mmCIF file of C-alpha atoms in Angstrom:
data_model
loop_
_atom_site.group_PDB
_atom_site.id
_atom_site.type_symbol
_atom_site.label_atom_id
_atom_site.label_comp_id
_atom_site.label_asym_id
_atom_site.label_seq_id
_atom_site.Cartn_x
_atom_site.Cartn_y
_atom_site.Cartn_z
ATOM 1 C CA MET A 8 22.798 15.025 -13.581
ATOM 2 C CA ARG A 9 20.107 17.427 -14.859
ATOM 3 C CA ILE A 10 17.154 18.370 -12.509
ATOM 4 C CA ILE A 11 13.842 19.906 -13.752
ATOM 5 C CA GLU A 12 11.709 21.895 -11.222
ATOM 6 C CA PRO A 13 8.142 21.316 -12.128
ATOM 7 C CA HIS A 14 6.437 23.852 -9.956
ATOM 8 C CA ILE A 15 8.137 27.119 -8.540
ATOM 9 C CA HIS A 16 6.889 30.667 -8.392
ATOM 10 C CA MET A 17 9.918 32.697 -9.515
ATOM 11 C CA ILE A 18 7.977 35.895 -9.342
ATOM 12 C CA ALA A 19 8.414 35.679 -5.756
ATOM 13 C CA ARG A 20 12.174 34.649 -5.953
ATOM 14 C CA THR A 21 15.318 36.665 -6.177
ATOM 15 C CA THR A 22 17.581 36.224 -9.272
ATOM 16 C CA ALA A 23 20.106 34.826 -6.770
ATOM 17 C CA ASP A 24 17.798 31.644 -6.791
ATOM 18 C CA TYR A 25 17.924 31.250 -10.240
ATOM 19 C CA GLU A 26 21.675 31.134 -9.965
ATOM 20 C CA ARG A 27 21.448 28.715 -7.139
ATOM 21 C CA MET A 28 19.282 26.233 -9.063
ATOM 22 C CA ALA A 29 21.414 26.624 -12.148
ATOM 23 C CA LEU A 30 24.463 25.596 -10.067
ATOM 24 C CA MET A 31 22.391 22.756 -8.782
ATOM 25 C CA HIS A 32 21.962 21.565 -12.396
ATOM 26 C CA THR A 33 18.199 22.744 -12.791
ATOM 27 C CA VAL A 34 17.824 22.934 -16.645
ATOM 28 C CA ALA A 35 14.103 23.904 -16.711
ATOM 29 C CA CYS A 36 11.392 25.160 -14.398
ATOM 30 C CA CYS A 37 7.527 25.532 -14.644
ATOM 31 C CA GLU A 38 5.500 28.328 -13.059
ATOM 32 C CA PRO A 39 1.852 27.789 -12.450
ATOM 33 C CA ALA A 40 -0.148 31.142 -11.976
ATOM 34 C CA PHE A 41 -1.352 31.450 -8.268
ATOM 35 C CA TRP A 42 -2.107 33.632 -5.527
ATOM 36 C CA ALA A 43 0.030 36.674 -4.736
ATOM 37 C CA GLY A 44 -0.108 36.525 -0.986
ATOM 38 C CA TYR A 45 -3.337 39.082 -1.286
ATOM 39 C CA ASP A 46 -6.472 39.178 -3.352
ATOM 40 C CA ARG A 47 -5.852 41.081 -6.684
ATOM 41 C CA THR A 48 -8.238 44.183 -6.986
ATOM 42 C CA SER A 49 -9.300 43.625 -10.628
ATOM 43 C CA ALA A 50 -8.978 41.486 -13.625
ATOM 44 C CA LEU A 51 -6.388 43.714 -15.027
ATOM 45 C CA ALA A 52 -3.963 42.805 -12.103
ATOM 46 C CA PHE A 53 -4.160 39.227 -13.448
ATOM 47 C CA HIS A 54 -3.445 40.280 -17.046
ATOM 48 C CA ASP A 55 -0.376 41.904 -15.810
ATOM 49 C CA TYR A 56 0.487 38.874 -13.882
ATOM 50 C CA PHE A 57 0.075 36.698 -16.932
ATOM 51 C CA THR A 58 2.202 39.005 -18.989
ATOM 52 C CA HIS A 59 4.991 38.800 -16.507
ATOM 53 C CA LEU A 60 4.949 35.001 -16.492
ATOM 54 C CA THR A 61 5.172 34.782 -20.215
ATOM 55 C CA THR A 62 7.578 37.635 -20.802
ATOM 56 C CA PHE A 63 9.824 38.736 -18.002
ATOM 57 C CA GLU A 64 10.442 35.227 -16.289
ATOM 58 C CA PRO A 65 11.510 33.438 -19.488
ATOM 59 C CA ALA A 66 14.101 36.110 -20.027
ATOM 60 C CA ARG A 67 15.355 36.249 -16.639
ATOM 61 C CA ALA A 68 15.661 32.518 -16.270
ATOM 62 C CA ALA A 69 17.478 32.270 -19.543
ATOM 63 C CA GLN A 70 20.233 34.346 -18.047
ATOM 64 C CA TYR A 71 21.029 31.105 -16.032
ATOM 65 C CA LEU A 72 20.452 28.693 -18.893
ATOM 66 C CA ILE A 73 17.165 27.630 -17.338
ATOM 67 C CA GLN A 74 14.239 27.124 -19.397
ATOM 68 C CA HIS A 75 11.050 28.841 -17.871
ATOM 69 C CA TYR A 76 7.662 27.566 -18.665
ATOM 70 C CA ALA A 77 4.330 28.817 -17.373
ATOM 71 C CA TRP A 78 0.844 27.820 -16.596
ATOM 72 C CA ILE A 79 -2.157 30.080 -16.968
ATOM 73 C CA CYS A 80 -5.333 30.141 -14.923
ATOM 74 C CA ILE A 81 -7.434 31.854 -12.280
ATOM 75 C CA ASN A 82 -6.099 30.193 -9.021
ATOM 76 C CA PRO A 83 -8.405 28.584 -6.340
ATOM 77 C CA LYS A 84 -7.553 31.092 -3.646
ATOM 78 C CA GLU A 85 -9.102 33.776 -5.821
ATOM 79 C CA ALA A 86 -11.835 31.769 -7.353
ATOM 80 C CA GLU A 87 -14.448 32.436 -4.750
ATOM 81 C CA ASP A 88 -15.617 35.555 -6.701
ATOM 82 C CA VAL A 89 -17.104 33.818 -9.769
ATOM 83 C CA ALA A 90 -17.841 36.995 -11.501
ATOM 84 C CA LEU A 91 -14.207 38.079 -11.374
ATOM 85 C CA ALA A 92 -13.031 34.644 -12.172
ATOM 86 C CA LYS A 93 -15.136 34.817 -15.399
ATOM 87 C CA GLU A 94 -13.723 38.212 -16.359
ATOM 88 C CA VAL A 95 -10.153 36.439 -16.095
ATOM 89 C CA ILE A 96 -11.056 33.250 -17.847
ATOM 90 C CA ALA A 97 -12.101 35.356 -20.736
ATOM 91 C CA PHE A 98 -8.809 36.664 -21.794
ATOM 92 C CA ILE A 99 -6.811 33.556 -20.670
ATOM 93 C CA PRO A 100 -6.857 32.276 -24.342
ATOM 94 C CA GLU A 101 -4.745 35.296 -25.214
ATOM 95 C CA PHE A 102 -1.847 33.706 -23.134
ATOM 96 C CA LEU A 103 -2.302 30.014 -24.056
ATOM 97 C CA ASP A 104 -0.609 30.293 -27.463
ATOM 98 C CA ALA A 105 2.560 31.898 -25.852
ATOM 99 C CA PRO A 106 5.779 29.821 -26.731
ATOM 100 C CA THR A 107 6.258 28.795 -23.087
ATOM 101 C CA VAL A 108 2.690 28.406 -21.808
ATOM 102 C CA LEU A 109 2.227 24.498 -21.143
ATOM 103 C CA GLY A 110 -1.484 24.436 -20.192
ATOM 104 C CA ILE A 111 -4.050 25.495 -17.627
ATOM 105 C CA GLY A 112 -2.836 25.678 -13.952
ATOM 106 C CA GLU A 113 -2.791 25.442 -11.092
ATOM 107 C CA ILE A 114 -6.612 25.389 -10.868
ATOM 108 C CA GLY A 115 -8.102 23.405 -8.031
ATOM 109 C CA LEU A 116 -9.804 24.015 -4.638
ATOM 110 C CA ASN A 117 -8.687 25.893 -1.556
ATOM 111 C CA LYS A 118 -11.582 25.624 0.890
ATOM 112 C CA ASN A 119 -13.618 23.030 -1.181
ATOM 113 C CA THR A 120 -16.425 25.429 -1.704
ATOM 114 C CA ARG A 121 -19.186 25.312 -4.418
ATOM 115 C CA ASN A 122 -17.883 28.375 -6.134
ATOM 116 C CA GLU A 123 -14.381 27.195 -6.321
ATOM 117 C CA LEU A 124 -15.537 24.001 -7.938
ATOM 118 C CA THR A 125 -17.626 25.999 -10.538
ATOM 119 C CA VAL A 126 -14.486 28.017 -11.439
ATOM 120 C CA PHE A 127 -12.514 24.611 -11.590
ATOM 121 C CA GLU A 128 -14.984 23.066 -13.889
ATOM 122 C CA LEU A 129 -15.096 26.138 -16.079
ATOM 123 C CA GLN A 130 -11.250 25.824 -16.566
ATOM 124 C CA VAL A 131 -11.178 22.185 -16.938
ATOM 125 C CA GLU A 132 -13.733 22.517 -19.756
ATOM 126 C CA MET A 133 -11.342 25.170 -21.559
ATOM 127 C CA ALA A 134 -8.386 22.666 -21.270
ATOM 128 C CA VAL A 135 -10.316 19.848 -22.540
ATOM 129 C CA ALA A 136 -11.651 21.836 -25.386
ATOM 130 C CA ARG A 137 -8.187 23.035 -26.315
ATOM 131 C CA GLY A 138 -6.426 19.722 -25.705
ATOM 132 C CA LEU A 139 -4.232 21.472 -22.930
ATOM 133 C CA LEU A 140 -2.570 19.950 -20.060
ATOM 134 C CA ILE A 141 -3.881 20.671 -16.561
ATOM 135 C CA TRP A 142 -1.946 21.246 -13.396
ATOM 136 C CA ILE A 143 -4.080 20.993 -10.163
ATOM 137 C CA HIS A 144 -3.560 22.483 -6.729
ATOM 138 C CA THR A 145 -4.792 20.293 -4.026
ATOM 139 C CA PRO A 146 -5.794 22.080 -0.728
ATOM 140 C CA HIS A 147 -3.527 22.564 2.256
ATOM 141 C CA LEU A 148 -3.530 20.523 5.417
ATOM 142 C CA ASN A 149 -6.925 19.275 6.884
ATOM 143 C CA ASP A 150 -8.860 20.089 3.633
ATOM 144 C CA LYS A 151 -6.541 18.145 1.374
ATOM 145 C CA LEU A 152 -8.090 14.674 1.284
ATOM 146 C CA LYS A 153 -11.713 15.823 0.903
ATOM 147 C CA GLY A 154 -10.680 18.377 -1.880
ATOM 148 C CA THR A 155 -8.504 15.736 -3.824
ATOM 149 C CA ARG A 156 -11.632 13.315 -3.704
ATOM 150 C CA LEU A 157 -13.797 16.143 -4.770
ATOM 151 C CA MET A 158 -11.666 16.886 -7.846
ATOM 152 C CA LEU A 159 -11.006 13.227 -8.664
ATOM 153 C CA ASP A 160 -14.784 12.483 -8.741
ATOM 154 C CA CYS A 161 -15.449 15.660 -10.867
ATOM 155 C CA LEU A 162 -12.724 14.598 -13.601
ATOM 156 C CA LYS A 163 -13.870 10.963 -13.655
ATOM 157 C CA ALA A 164 -17.393 11.972 -14.047
ATOM 158 C CA HIS A 165 -16.452 14.497 -16.886
ATOM 159 C CA GLY A 166 -15.822 11.715 -19.439
ATOM 160 C CA ARG A 167 -13.394 13.358 -21.635
ATOM 161 C CA VAL A 168 -10.534 14.282 -19.324
ATOM 162 C CA ASN A 169 -7.250 12.222 -20.252
ATOM 163 C CA PRO A 170 -5.707 11.402 -16.745
ATOM 164 C CA ASP A 171 -2.366 11.035 -18.448
ATOM 165 C CA ARG A 172 -2.500 14.775 -19.174
ATOM 166 C CA VAL A 173 -3.387 15.941 -15.628
ATOM 167 C CA CYS A 174 -1.218 16.303 -12.566
ATOM 168 C CA PHE A 175 -2.395 16.775 -9.010
ATOM 169 C CA ASP A 176 0.131 18.646 -7.140
ATOM 170 C CA HIS A 177 0.873 18.816 -3.204
ATOM 171 C CA ALA A 178 0.220 15.031 -2.817
ATOM 172 C CA GLU A 179 1.200 13.464 0.332
ATOM 173 C CA GLU A 180 0.850 9.987 1.787
ATOM 174 C CA HIS A 181 -2.792 10.009 2.151
ATOM 175 C CA THR A 182 -3.555 11.181 -1.395
ATOM 176 C CA VAL A 183 -0.871 10.117 -3.676
ATOM 177 C CA GLY A 184 -2.366 6.468 -3.926
ATOM 178 C CA LEU A 185 -5.762 7.809 -4.738
ATOM 179 C CA ILE A 186 -4.467 10.205 -7.409
ATOM 180 C CA ARG A 187 -2.344 7.377 -9.139
ATOM 181 C CA ASP A 188 -4.883 4.641 -8.964
ATOM 182 C CA ALA A 189 -7.274 6.896 -10.813
ATOM 183 C CA GLY A 190 -4.810 7.102 -13.619
ATOM 184 C CA PHE A 191 -3.549 10.573 -12.980
ATOM 185 C CA TRP A 192 -0.085 12.012 -12.362
ATOM 186 C CA ALA A 193 0.962 12.888 -8.772
ATOM 187 C CA ALA A 194 3.338 15.677 -7.649
ATOM 188 C CA MET A 195 4.872 15.726 -4.135
ATOM 189 C CA THR A 196 5.929 19.233 -2.851
ATOM 190 C CA ILE A 197 8.831 19.501 -0.269
ATOM 191 C CA TYR A 198 8.345 22.538 2.054
ATOM 192 C CA PRO A 199 10.273 23.045 5.402
ATOM 193 C CA ILE A 200 7.394 22.747 7.584
ATOM 194 C CA THR A 201 4.044 21.831 5.719
ATOM 195 C CA LYS A 202 3.589 19.358 2.819
ATOM 196 C CA ASN A 203 6.455 16.888 2.562
ATOM 197 C CA SER A 204 10.041 16.256 3.679
ATOM 198 C CA PRO A 205 12.842 15.140 1.507
ATOM 199 C CA ALA A 206 12.791 11.828 3.404
ATOM 200 C CA ARG A 207 9.032 11.279 3.067
ATOM 201 C CA VAL A 208 9.220 11.856 -0.817
ATOM 202 C CA VAL A 209 11.900 9.148 -1.009
ATOM 203 C CA ASP A 210 9.862 6.859 1.349
ATOM 204 C CA THR A 211 6.781 7.319 -0.935
ATOM 205 C CA LEU A 212 9.114 6.493 -4.267
ATOM 206 C CA GLU A 213 10.286 3.321 -2.323
ATOM 207 C CA GLN A 214 6.846 2.343 -1.404
ATOM 208 C CA LEU A 215 4.803 3.102 -4.412
ATOM 209 C CA GLY A 216 7.305 3.405 -7.079
ATOM 210 C CA PRO A 217 8.243 6.156 -9.354
ATOM 211 C CA GLU A 218 5.713 5.836 -12.000
ATOM 212 C CA ARG A 219 3.661 9.000 -12.670
ATOM 213 C CA LEU A 220 5.298 10.660 -9.704
ATOM 214 C CA LEU A 221 7.047 14.352 -9.856
ATOM 215 C CA VAL A 222 8.703 16.012 -6.951
ATOM 216 C CA ASP A 223 8.885 19.751 -6.610
ATOM 217 C CA ALA A 224 9.963 22.516 -4.236
ATOM 218 C CA SER A 225 7.027 24.846 -5.142
ATOM 219 C CA GLY A 226 9.042 27.828 -3.877
ATOM 220 C CA ASP A 227 7.001 31.080 -3.326
ATOM 221 C CA TRP A 228 6.938 34.123 -0.856
ATOM 222 C CA GLY A 229 6.326 31.909 2.049
ATOM 223 C CA PRO A 230 8.328 29.394 4.079
ATOM 224 C CA SER A 231 9.962 27.653 1.019
ATOM 225 C CA ASP A 232 13.289 26.804 -0.645
ATOM 226 C CA PRO A 233 14.170 25.910 -4.231
ATOM 227 C CA ALA A 234 16.887 23.587 -2.749
ATOM 228 C CA THR A 235 14.460 21.477 -1.035
ATOM 229 C CA LEU A 236 14.051 19.741 -4.346
ATOM 230 C CA HIS A 237 17.731 19.072 -4.509
ATOM 231 C CA GLN A 238 17.780 17.899 -0.747
ATOM 232 C CA ALA A 239 15.459 14.899 -2.034
ATOM 233 C CA VAL A 240 17.917 14.305 -4.681
ATOM 234 C CA PHE A 241 20.670 14.028 -2.104
ATOM 235 C CA GLU A 242 18.446 11.969 0.185
ATOM 236 C CA MET A 243 17.847 9.419 -2.674
ATOM 237 C CA ARG A 244 21.701 9.168 -3.348
ATOM 238 C CA ARG A 245 22.439 9.116 0.500
ATOM 239 C CA ARG A 246 19.990 5.935 0.733
ATOM 240 C CA GLY A 247 22.113 4.172 -2.116
ATOM 241 C CA TYR A 248 20.359 4.784 -5.222
ATOM 242 C CA ASP A 249 22.495 5.408 -8.316
ATOM 243 C CA ASP A 250 22.487 8.382 -10.563
ATOM 244 C CA ASP A 251 20.459 6.676 -13.206
ATOM 245 C CA GLN A 252 17.740 5.975 -10.850
ATOM 246 C CA VAL A 253 17.678 9.489 -9.342
ATOM 247 C CA GLU A 254 17.716 11.237 -12.833
ATOM 248 C CA ALA A 255 14.780 8.942 -13.759
ATOM 249 C CA VAL A 256 12.665 10.509 -11.141
ATOM 250 C CA PHE A 257 14.132 14.253 -11.234
ATOM 251 C CA TYR A 258 14.618 14.551 -15.043
ATOM 252 C CA ASP A 259 12.817 11.791 -16.985
ATOM 253 C CA ASN A 260 9.642 11.913 -15.170
ATOM 254 C CA PRO A 261 8.963 15.546 -15.750
ATOM 255 C CA CYS A 262 10.009 15.058 -19.291
ATOM 256 C CA LEU A 263 7.477 12.548 -19.660
ATOM 257 C CA PHE A 264 4.517 14.566 -18.306
ATOM 258 C CA LEU A 265 5.419 18.008 -19.489
ATOM 259 C CA GLY A 266 6.642 16.683 -22.711
ATOM 260 C CA GLN A 267 3.041 15.882 -23.749
ATOM 261 C CA CYS A 268 2.935 19.605 -24.622
ATOM 262 C CA PRO A 269 4.998 19.918 -27.658
ATOM 263 C CA LYS A 270 6.353 23.298 -26.330
ATOM 264 C CA PHE A 271 8.362 21.568 -23.695
ATOM 265 C CA LYS A 272 11.839 21.158 -25.186
ATOM 266 C CA PRO A 273 13.782 18.796 -22.701
ATOM 267 C CA ARG A 274 13.422 15.196 -23.689
ATOM 268 C CA PRO A 275 13.758 12.031 -21.389
ATOM 269 C CA ARG A 276 16.950 10.174 -21.737
ATOM 270 C CA ARG A 277 14.828 7.035 -22.480
ATOM 271 C CA ARG A 278 11.335 7.220 -23.783
ATOM 272 C CA GLY A 279 8.722 5.379 -21.464
ATOM 273 C CA THR A 280 11.107 5.374 -18.345
ATOM 274 C CA PRO A 281 11.391 4.803 -15.615
ATOM 275 C CA MET B 21 5.889 -1.005 -8.812
ATOM 276 C CA SER B 22 7.916 -0.345 -5.683
ATOM 277 C CA MET B 23 11.718 0.244 -5.459
ATOM 278 C CA THR B 24 13.723 -1.916 -3.340
ATOM 279 C CA PRO B 25 15.706 0.086 -0.857
ATOM 280 C CA PRO B 26 19.372 -0.340 -1.161
ATOM 281 C CA LYS B 27 20.121 0.180 2.655
ATOM 282 C CA SER B 28 19.011 -2.365 5.283
ATOM 283 C CA GLY B 29 16.734 -1.229 8.360
ATOM 284 C CA ALA B 30 19.853 -1.092 10.644
ATOM 285 C CA GLU B 31 21.607 1.122 8.103
ATOM 286 C CA LEU B 32 18.384 3.367 7.878
ATOM 287 C CA LEU B 33 18.140 3.580 11.609
ATOM 288 C CA ASN B 34 21.662 4.926 11.856
ATOM 289 C CA MET B 35 20.922 7.591 9.276
ATOM 290 C CA SER B 36 17.785 8.698 10.889
ATOM 291 C CA TYR B 37 18.194 8.106 14.570
ATOM 292 C CA LEU B 38 19.268 11.664 15.655
ATOM 293 C CA ASP B 39 16.630 13.201 13.418
ATOM 294 C CA MET B 40 13.839 10.888 15.159
ATOM 295 C CA ARG B 41 15.318 11.759 18.704
ATOM 296 C CA SER B 42 15.322 15.433 17.832
ATOM 297 C CA HIS B 43 11.777 15.747 16.402
ATOM 298 C CA LEU B 44 10.360 13.632 19.271
ATOM 299 C CA LEU B 45 12.169 15.822 21.858
ATOM 300 C CA GLU B 46 10.664 18.869 20.184
ATOM 301 C CA VAL B 47 7.335 17.536 20.581
ATOM 302 C CA ALA B 48 7.849 16.704 24.343
ATOM 303 C CA ALA B 49 9.455 20.050 25.016
ATOM 304 C CA ALA B 50 6.463 21.895 23.126
ATOM 305 C CA PHE B 51 3.781 19.868 25.398
ATOM 306 C CA ASP B 52 5.923 20.912 28.423
ATOM 307 C CA ARG B 53 6.076 24.593 27.385
ATOM 308 C CA ILE B 54 2.435 24.713 26.766
ATOM 309 C CA GLU B 55 1.505 23.064 30.169
ATOM 310 C CA ARG B 56 3.912 25.392 31.884
ATOM 311 C CA ALA B 57 1.958 28.249 30.514
ATOM 312 C CA GLY B 58 -1.149 27.101 32.094
ATOM 313 C CA GLY B 59 -2.313 24.782 29.023
ATOM 314 C CA ALA B 60 -4.614 25.508 26.386
ATOM 315 C CA ASP B 61 -8.440 24.574 25.846
ATOM 316 C CA ASP B 62 -7.846 23.549 22.377
ATOM 317 C CA PRO B 63 -9.023 20.484 20.589
ATOM 318 C CA ARG B 64 -5.712 20.558 18.363
ATOM 319 C CA LEU B 65 -3.815 19.203 21.539
ATOM 320 C CA GLU B 66 -5.952 16.196 21.765
ATOM 321 C CA LEU B 67 -5.690 15.540 18.068
ATOM 322 C CA LEU B 68 -1.647 15.910 18.418
ATOM 323 C CA ARG B 69 -1.774 13.289 21.079
ATOM 324 C CA GLN B 70 -3.915 11.054 18.941
ATOM 325 C CA VAL B 71 -1.466 11.109 15.955
ATOM 326 C CA GLY B 72 1.392 10.838 18.197
ATOM 327 C CA ARG B 73 0.216 7.529 19.285
ATOM 328 C CA ILE B 74 -0.156 6.710 15.540
ATOM 329 C CA ALA B 75 3.468 7.741 15.112
ATOM 330 C CA LEU B 76 4.599 5.284 17.784
ATOM 331 C CA ASP B 77 2.304 2.378 17.158
ATOM 332 C CA ALA B 78 3.495 -0.884 15.865
ATOM 333 C CA LYS B 79 1.195 -0.891 12.782
ATOM 334 C CA PRO B 80 2.302 -0.123 9.158
ATOM 335 C CA ASP B 81 1.513 3.102 7.059
ATOM 336 C CA ARG B 82 1.820 5.478 10.205
ATOM 337 C CA ALA B 83 2.605 8.576 7.964
ATOM 338 C CA ARG B 84 -0.721 7.885 6.009
ATOM 339 C CA ARG B 85 -2.928 7.127 9.038
ATOM 340 C CA PHE B 86 -1.506 10.312 10.638
ATOM 341 C CA LEU B 87 -2.516 12.468 7.971
ATOM 342 C CA GLU B 88 -5.758 10.728 7.556
ATOM 343 C CA ARG B 89 -6.615 11.454 11.165
ATOM 344 C CA LEU B 90 -5.996 15.054 10.704
ATOM 345 C CA SER B 91 -8.069 15.251 7.527
ATOM 346 C CA GLU B 92 -11.664 16.878 7.635
#
């Protein structure tokens, strides 16, 4: 069985995690650009970060036979300073042609402010103009429902955003239906405390079906673990699903969404599944 | 399209009974701990009581309603 990790911040993880992921049959992982745990002090710090994501991490992952892909953007937690965001957005195109960059992400909202929405819209425009995939961060905890609705309304009103090419991440029971009903992909993140548990992810798969649904561990420097993705694999098998059904969710589905970017090399076992 | 669960309700209860017991017990113990320490004048406690009632009610979609109640 092969597994694809659609969202993980390997910059915050040790090489031992690459080894664990490889031993758990992860063949590819994707790293969206995000907050470092502190606000960066200049646009150049973002330039260094994007260089790291497009050079060092693919080489480190390759030692464990894992393909590493990246998404580039100014993240929502550092989008309140619109002037800084515009400085960063100005050099993002330098990185978009890198062989492992899949698109713009993880853009989105954090506290649902007007400035965050402005920076979100600027980057959506960049993605649409260049025909790129978009990976979206939805806010945490109490702000999630409102932020998800704001971004859905924004993208629907845009008129030129193809929902097939956009994934909203960190969805939970109260947002996953809204996202998919609007035609977008949804991703569910499994964290030890916040976000989803492995069992709740499998509950959602059972209730809403596996179409346009991804699962990730979103491991970073906080309470998180790459193995939570594999705990969901185990939960699905424990409930009696066969390997074909499991691989359709954890391998084919990421291939179907991410494979819309020709740079993404893994191919689904069956086109159009599940 | 939803997926038909391969296991019966009774089998799923056997799988999750100890987890459910453990999580509910942790909530009960945490309320006791806060109360023993003099309580807290914090609206989050009432919110937790409200979503606790949702978790234990007899209507469907408890997880979704639980999260909606906690949303701004």
